[in-house]
CSV table of C-alpha atoms and ligand atoms in Angstrom, one decimal:
chain,number,residue,atom,x,y,z
A,194,MET,CA,0.0,0.1,-0.1
A,195,TYR,CA,1.3,3.1,-0.7
A,196,THR,CA,-0.2,7.0,-0.9
A,197,ILE,CA,1.3,9.7,-4.1
A,198,ASP,CA,0.8,13.2,-3.6
A,199,LYS,CA,1.5,16.3,-6.2
A,200,ILE,CA,3.4,18.8,-4.8
A,201,GLY,CA,4.4,21.7,-7.3
A,202,ARG,CA,3.2,23.4,-10.7
A,203,GLY,CA,3.9,24.6,-13.9
A,204,GLY,CA,6.1,22.1,-14.6
A,205,GLY,CA,8.2,21.6,-11.4
A,206,GLU,CA,5.3,18.9,-10.5
A,207,PHE,CA,7.3,16.4,-8.1
A,208,PHE,CA,5.4,13.5,-5.7
A,209,LEU,CA,5.8,12.8,-2.2
A,210,LEU,CA,5.4,8.4,-1.8
A,211,ALA,CA,4.4,7.3,1.2
A,212,THR,CA,4.2,3.4,2.7
A,213,SER,CA,3.2,2.9,6.4
A,214,THR,CA,6.9,3.4,7.7
A,215,HIS,CA,9.1,4.8,4.7
A,216,THR,CA,8.3,8.4,3.0
A,217,ALA,CA,10.2,9.6,-0.1
A,218,LEU,CA,9.9,12.5,-2.1
A,219,ILE,CA,10.1,11.5,-6.0
A,220,ASP,CA,12.7,14.4,-7.4
A,221,SER,CA,12.2,18.0,-6.2
A,222,GLY,CA,11.4,20.7,-8.4
A,223,PHE,CA,12.5,23.7,-9.5
A,224,PRO,CA,14.9,25.7,-7.4
A,225,CYS,CA,13.3,28.7,-7.4
A,226,SER,CA,10.2,27.6,-5.8
A,227,ALA,CA,11.6,24.9,-3.2
A,228,GLU,CA,11.6,27.0,-0.1
A,229,SER,CA,8.0,28.0,-0.7
A,230,LEU,CA,7.1,24.1,-0.9
A,231,ILE,CA,8.4,23.2,2.6
A,232,GLY,CA,5.1,23.9,4.1
A,233,ASP,CA,3.4,21.8,1.8
A,234,ILE,CA,5.1,18.9,2.0
A,235,LYS,CA,5.3,19.2,5.8
A,236,ASP,CA,1.3,19.2,5.5
A,237,LYS,CA,1.5,16.2,3.2
A,238,LEU,CA,4.0,14.5,5.8
A,239,LYS,CA,2.0,14.8,8.7
A,240,GLY,CA,4.6,14.5,11.4
A,241,ARG,CA,6.5,12.2,9.9
A,242,ALA,CA,10.1,12.4,9.0
A,243,LEU,CA,11.2,12.4,5.2
A,244,ASN,CA,13.3,9.3,4.4
A,245,TYR,CA,14.5,10.0,1.1
A,246,ILE,CA,14.9,12.6,-1.7
A,247,ILE,CA,14.8,10.1,-5.0
A,248,LEU,CA,15.7,11.6,-7.9
A,249,THR,CA,15.4,10.7,-11.7
A,250,HIS,CA,17.8,12.9,-13.5
A,251,SER,CA,19.8,15.7,-13.3
A,252,HIS,CA,17.6,18.3,-14.9
A,253,TYR,CA,16.6,21.4,-13.1
A,254,ASP,CA,12.9,21.2,-13.0
A,255,HIS,CA,13.9,17.6,-11.0
A,256,ALA,CA,16.7,17.9,-9.0
A,257,GLY,CA,16.6,21.5,-8.6
A,258,GLY,CA,14.7,21.5,-5.3
A,259,SER,CA,16.7,19.1,-3.7
A,260,PRO,CA,19.5,21.1,-1.7
A,261,TYR,CA,16.6,23.1,-0.2
A,262,PHE,CA,14.7,19.7,0.6
A,263,ARG,CA,18.1,18.0,2.0
A,264,ARG,CA,18.4,21.3,4.4
A,265,ALA,CA,14.8,21.4,5.5
A,266,PHE,CA,14.8,17.8,6.3
A,267,PRO,CA,17.9,17.0,7.3
A,268,GLU,CA,17.4,13.4,8.3
A,269,CYS,CA,16.7,12.5,4.9
A,270,SER,CA,19.3,11.1,2.5
A,271,VAL,CA,19.4,12.3,-1.4
A,272,ILE,CA,19.5,9.5,-3.8
A,273,SER,CA,20.3,9.4,-7.4
A,274,GLY,CA,22.1,7.4,-10.6
A,275,GLU,CA,26.0,7.6,-10.4
A,276,TYR,CA,25.8,9.8,-13.5
A,277,ALA,CA,23.7,12.0,-12.1
A,278,ALA,CA,25.8,12.8,-8.8
A,279,TYR,CA,28.3,13.1,-11.5
A,280,VAL,CA,26.5,16.0,-13.6
A,281,PHE,CA,26.0,17.8,-10.3
A,282,THR,CA,29.7,18.3,-9.9
A,283,ARG,CA,30.0,20.3,-13.3
A,284,PRO,CA,30.3,24.1,-14.0
A,285,GLY,CA,28.0,23.8,-17.2
A,286,ALA,CA,25.3,22.0,-15.7
A,287,VAL,CA,25.1,24.1,-12.8
A,288,LYS,CA,25.2,26.8,-14.7
A,289,LEU,CA,22.6,25.6,-17.0
A,290,ILE,CA,20.0,24.4,-14.0
A,291,LYS,CA,20.7,28.4,-12.7
A,292,GLU,CA,19.3,29.6,-16.1
A,293,MET,CA,16.8,27.7,-16.5
A,294,SER,CA,15.4,28.1,-12.6
A,295,ASP,CA,16.0,31.9,-13.5
A,296,SER,CA,13.6,31.5,-16.3
A,297,ALA,CA,10.8,29.8,-14.4
A,298,ALA,CA,11.6,32.4,-11.9
A,299,THR,CA,10.4,35.0,-14.0
A,300,ARG,CA,7.4,33.1,-15.0
A,301,PHE,CA,6.1,32.7,-11.3
A,302,ASN,CA,7.1,36.2,-10.6
A,303,ILE,CA,9.4,35.5,-8.2
A,304,THR,CA,11.9,38.1,-8.0
A,305,GLU,CA,14.3,36.8,-5.5
A,306,TYR,CA,15.3,33.2,-4.2
A,307,GLU,CA,18.5,31.6,-2.7
A,308,ASP,CA,20.9,29.9,-4.9
A,309,LEU,CA,22.1,26.8,-3.9
A,310,THR,CA,22.1,25.2,-7.3
A,311,GLY,CA,25.7,24.8,-7.4
A,312,LYS,CA,25.2,22.5,-3.9
A,313,ILE,CA,22.9,19.5,-5.2
A,314,LYS,CA,24.3,17.0,-2.9
A,315,VAL,CA,23.6,13.1,-3.3
A,316,ASP,CA,24.1,11.0,-0.3
A,317,ARG,CA,23.7,7.5,-2.4
A,318,THR,CA,24.2,6.6,-6.1
A,319,VAL,CA,22.4,3.6,-6.8
A,320,LYS,CA,22.7,1.7,-10.4
A,321,GLU,CA,20.9,-1.2,-12.7
A,322,GLY,CA,19.3,-3.8,-9.8
A,323,ASP,CA,20.0,-1.7,-6.4
A,324,THR,CA,17.1,-1.6,-4.0
A,325,ILE,CA,15.4,1.1,-2.0
A,326,ASP,CA,13.9,0.2,0.9
A,327,MET,CA,10.3,1.8,1.5
A,328,GLY,CA,9.4,-0.7,4.3
A,329,ASP,CA,6.3,-2.3,3.1
A,330,PHE,CA,8.0,-2.9,-0.7
A,331,THR,CA,11.1,-2.1,-2.4
A,332,LEU,CA,12.2,0.3,-5.1
A,333,ARG,CA,15.0,-1.1,-7.8
A,334,ALA,CA,16.7,1.4,-9.6
A,335,VAL,CA,16.1,0.3,-13.5
A,336,GLU,CA,18.6,2.5,-15.8
A,337,THR,CA,16.4,3.6,-18.5
A,338,PRO,CA,18.7,6.3,-20.6
A,339,GLY,CA,17.9,8.0,-23.4
A,340,HIS,CA,16.0,11.1,-22.1
A,341,THR,CA,19.7,12.4,-20.5
A,342,LYS,CA,22.1,9.6,-20.1
A,343,CYS,CA,21.8,9.7,-16.5
A,344,SER,CA,17.8,9.0,-16.2
A,345,LEU,CA,16.8,6.1,-14.1
A,346,SER,CA,13.4,5.1,-13.2
A,347,TYR,CA,12.7,2.8,-10.1
A,348,TYR,CA,10.4,-0.4,-10.1
A,349,SER,CA,8.5,-2.0,-7.0
A,350,PRO,CA,7.6,-5.7,-8.3
A,351,GLU,CA,5.5,-6.0,-4.8
A,352,GLU,CA,3.2,-3.4,-5.8
A,353,LYS,CA,4.4,-3.2,-9.6
A,354,LEU,CA,4.9,0.2,-9.7
A,355,LEU,CA,6.7,1.8,-12.5
A,356,ILE,CA,7.8,5.4,-11.5
A,357,ALA,CA,9.1,6.4,-14.7
A,358,ALA,CA,11.8,8.7,-16.0
A,359,GLU,CA,11.3,10.7,-18.8
A,360,THR,CA,13.0,8.8,-21.6
A,361,ILE,CA,9.6,6.9,-21.6
A,362,GLY,CA,7.9,9.6,-22.9
A,363,VAL,CA,5.9,11.9,-20.5
A,364,LEU,CA,1.7,11.4,-20.8
A,365,ALA,CA,0.0,14.8,-20.7
A,366,GLY,CA,-4.1,14.2,-21.4
A,367,ASP,CA,-3.6,12.1,-24.2
A,368,ILE,CA,-0.9,13.0,-26.0
A,369,ILE,CA,2.8,10.8,-25.4
A,370,THR,CA,5.3,13.5,-26.0
A,371,PRO,CA,8.8,11.9,-26.6
A,372,CYS,CA,11.7,13.0,-24.8
A,373,CYS,CA,14.7,11.6,-26.7
A,374,LEU,CA,17.1,14.3,-26.1
A,375,VAL,CA,20.5,12.3,-26.4
A,376,SER,CA,19.6,9.1,-27.9
A,377,TYR,CA,16.3,7.9,-30.0
A,378,ASP,CA,18.2,4.3,-29.9
A,379,ALA,CA,18.6,4.0,-26.2
A,380,THR,CA,15.3,5.3,-25.5
A,381,ILE,CA,13.1,2.6,-27.8
A,382,GLU,CA,15.4,0.2,-25.6
A,383,SER,CA,14.5,1.8,-22.6
A,384,ILE,CA,10.5,1.6,-23.7
A,385,LYS,CA,10.7,-2.0,-24.1
A,386,LYS,CA,12.7,-2.6,-20.9
A,387,THR,CA,10.4,-0.9,-18.9
A,388,ALA,CA,7.6,-2.8,-20.9
A,389,SER,CA,8.4,-5.8,-20.1
A,390,LEU,CA,8.4,-4.9,-16.4
A,391,GLY,CA,4.4,-5.8,-16.1
A,392,ALA,CA,3.9,-2.8,-14.3
A,393,GLU,CA,0.4,-2.7,-13.1
A,394,ALA,CA,1.0,1.1,-12.5
A,395,ILE,CA,3.1,4.0,-13.6
A,396,LEU,CA,3.6,7.4,-12.2
A,397,PHE,CA,4.6,9.8,-15.0
A,398,SER,CA,7.0,13.0,-14.3
A,399,HIS,CA,4.9,16.4,-13.8
A,400,GLY,CA,1.7,14.0,-14.7
A,401,GLU,CA,-0.3,11.8,-13.0
A,402,LEU,CA,-0.4,7.8,-11.8
A,403,LEU,CA,-1.7,5.3,-14.7
A,404,LYS,CA,-3.3,2.5,-13.1
A,405,GLY,CA,-4.0,-0.8,-14.5
A,406,LYS,CA,-1.9,-3.5,-16.5
A,407,ASN,CA,-4.1,-2.4,-19.8
A,408,GLU,CA,-3.9,0.9,-19.2
A,409,CYS,CA,0.2,0.6,-18.8
A,410,ASP,CA,0.5,-2.0,-22.1
A,411,ALA,CA,-1.4,0.6,-24.1
A,412,PHE,CA,0.6,3.1,-22.9
A,413,PHE,CA,3.8,1.6,-23.9
A,414,GLU,CA,2.3,0.2,-27.1
A,415,ASN,CA,1.4,3.8,-28.1
A,416,SER,CA,4.5,5.2,-27.1
A,417,LEU,CA,6.8,3.2,-29.4
A,418,LYS,CA,4.2,3.9,-32.4
A,419,THR,CA,4.7,7.8,-31.5
A,420,HIS,CA,8.1,7.7,-31.5
A,421,GLU,CA,8.5,5.6,-34.4
A,422,GLU,CA,6.0,7.9,-36.3
A,423,THR,CA,7.9,10.9,-34.9
A,424,LYS,CA,11.0,9.7,-36.3
A,425,ALA,CA,9.7,9.0,-39.5
A,426,MET,CA,7.9,12.2,-40.1
A,427,LEU,CA,11.0,14.5,-39.0
A,428,LYS,CA,13.1,12.3,-41.5
A,429,LYS,CA,11.1,12.7,-43.9
A,430,GLU,CA,10.6,16.6,-43.5
A,431,LYS,CA,14.1,16.8,-43.8
A,432,ALA,CA,14.8,15.1,-46.3
A,433,GLU,CA,11.9,17.4,-48.3
A,434,GLY,CA,14.4,20.0,-47.0
A,435,LYS,CA,13.1,21.5,-44.3
A,436,THR,CA,14.9,23.9,-42.3
A,437,GLN,CA,15.8,23.1,-38.6
A,438,ASP,CA,13.4,26.0,-37.3
A,439,GLU,CA,10.7,24.6,-39.3
A,440,LEU,CA,11.3,21.2,-37.9
A,441,VAL,CA,10.9,22.7,-34.4
A,442,SER,CA,7.6,24.1,-35.3
A,443,ILE,CA,6.6,21.1,-36.7
A,444,LEU,CA,7.4,19.2,-33.3
A,445,LYS,CA,5.7,22.1,-31.5
A,446,LYS,CA,1.9,22.1,-34.3
A,447,HIS,CA,2.3,17.8,-32.6
A,448,PHE,CA,3.1,18.4,-29.2
A,449,TYR,CA,3.0,21.6,-27.7
A,450,THR,CA,-0.8,21.5,-26.4
A,451,GLU,CA,-2.3,23.3,-24.0
A,452,GLU,CA,-2.1,20.1,-22.0
A,453,THR,CA,1.6,19.7,-22.3
A,454,LYS,CA,2.0,23.8,-21.7
A,455,LYS,CA,0.8,23.1,-18.3
A,456,ILE,CA,4.1,21.1,-17.4
A,457,GLN,CA,6.4,22.3,-19.5
A,458,PRO,CA,8.1,26.0,-20.0
A,459,GLU,CA,8.3,27.4,-23.7
A,460,LYS,CA,11.5,27.7,-23.0
A,461,ALA,CA,12.5,24.7,-22.3
A,462,PHE,CA,10.5,22.7,-24.8
A,463,TYR,CA,12.9,25.0,-27.5
A,464,LEU,CA,15.7,23.8,-26.1
A,465,ASN,CA,14.8,19.9,-25.9
A,466,ALA,CA,13.2,20.1,-29.3
A,467,GLY,CA,16.2,20.7,-31.0
A,468,TYR,CA,17.4,17.3,-29.3
A,469,ILE,CA,14.8,15.8,-30.4
A,470,ILE,CA,14.9,16.4,-33.7
A,471,ASN,CA,18.8,15.8,-33.4
A,472,CYS,CA,18.3,12.3,-32.0
A,473,MET,CA,15.4,11.4,-34.1
A,474,THR,CA,17.2,12.3,-37.6
A,475,LYS,CA,20.9,11.6,-37.2
A,476,GLU,CA,20.8,8.1,-36.3
A,477,ASN,CA,19.5,5.3,-39.0
B,200,LIG,ZN1,14.1,16.5,-17.9
């Protein structure tokens, strides 16, 4: 048994996962809004301790809030993949986290916030097959590269619950948005790998908990189809002479819907679109 509460908004959503004995934040949202969400997390914890902050990858809207929460809940440990922990030590990555967070702050009219973006600390790194004890069940790390090199999903065999990294696609309304930023082939492998786990519930980054074996199976099938069709479409348009900007517009028309807008800032869409086009048109 577990409960899942959503925290944050506007692209900085993350979750509080609780069992009868353990609690974990799944990701941690934007740096700029983290301080303002501590009260909300405390309310949802109802006096319980926070055991973990479990990160799916190193992006600013997932890992950026973690140093603020690690300070507010000193008993918790931050868990990520090994490569994500390395990314947080790179000045270029820290600079991008700060830039993207500043852009989110502007959107939310946050004029000032304490900058802890260079202080993202990981207490424990996990790799494929490592488990996290949630008391009533375990969460097993499942390496799912493709969105980033560092993307990790987590699976509970007991609950058949998949906490999905963005690699498998983000479900926004009825639309599955491809999120392959570093490799199309790795993304397809990661979708197939997570599909084979037999999940009966999928928690999507920024989104909702999808429940039901048939619903989960249908998602994986649709996600593979969406990826294949999007790749074929982009390759065709590129072969016909469309420029990079025109390809971005095509992606925007298909995937930047009213539902997507709620969870992805326009700046992040444009940043990602360039990578997605490269992944889908440069590999075989
Ligand atoms: Zn991401």
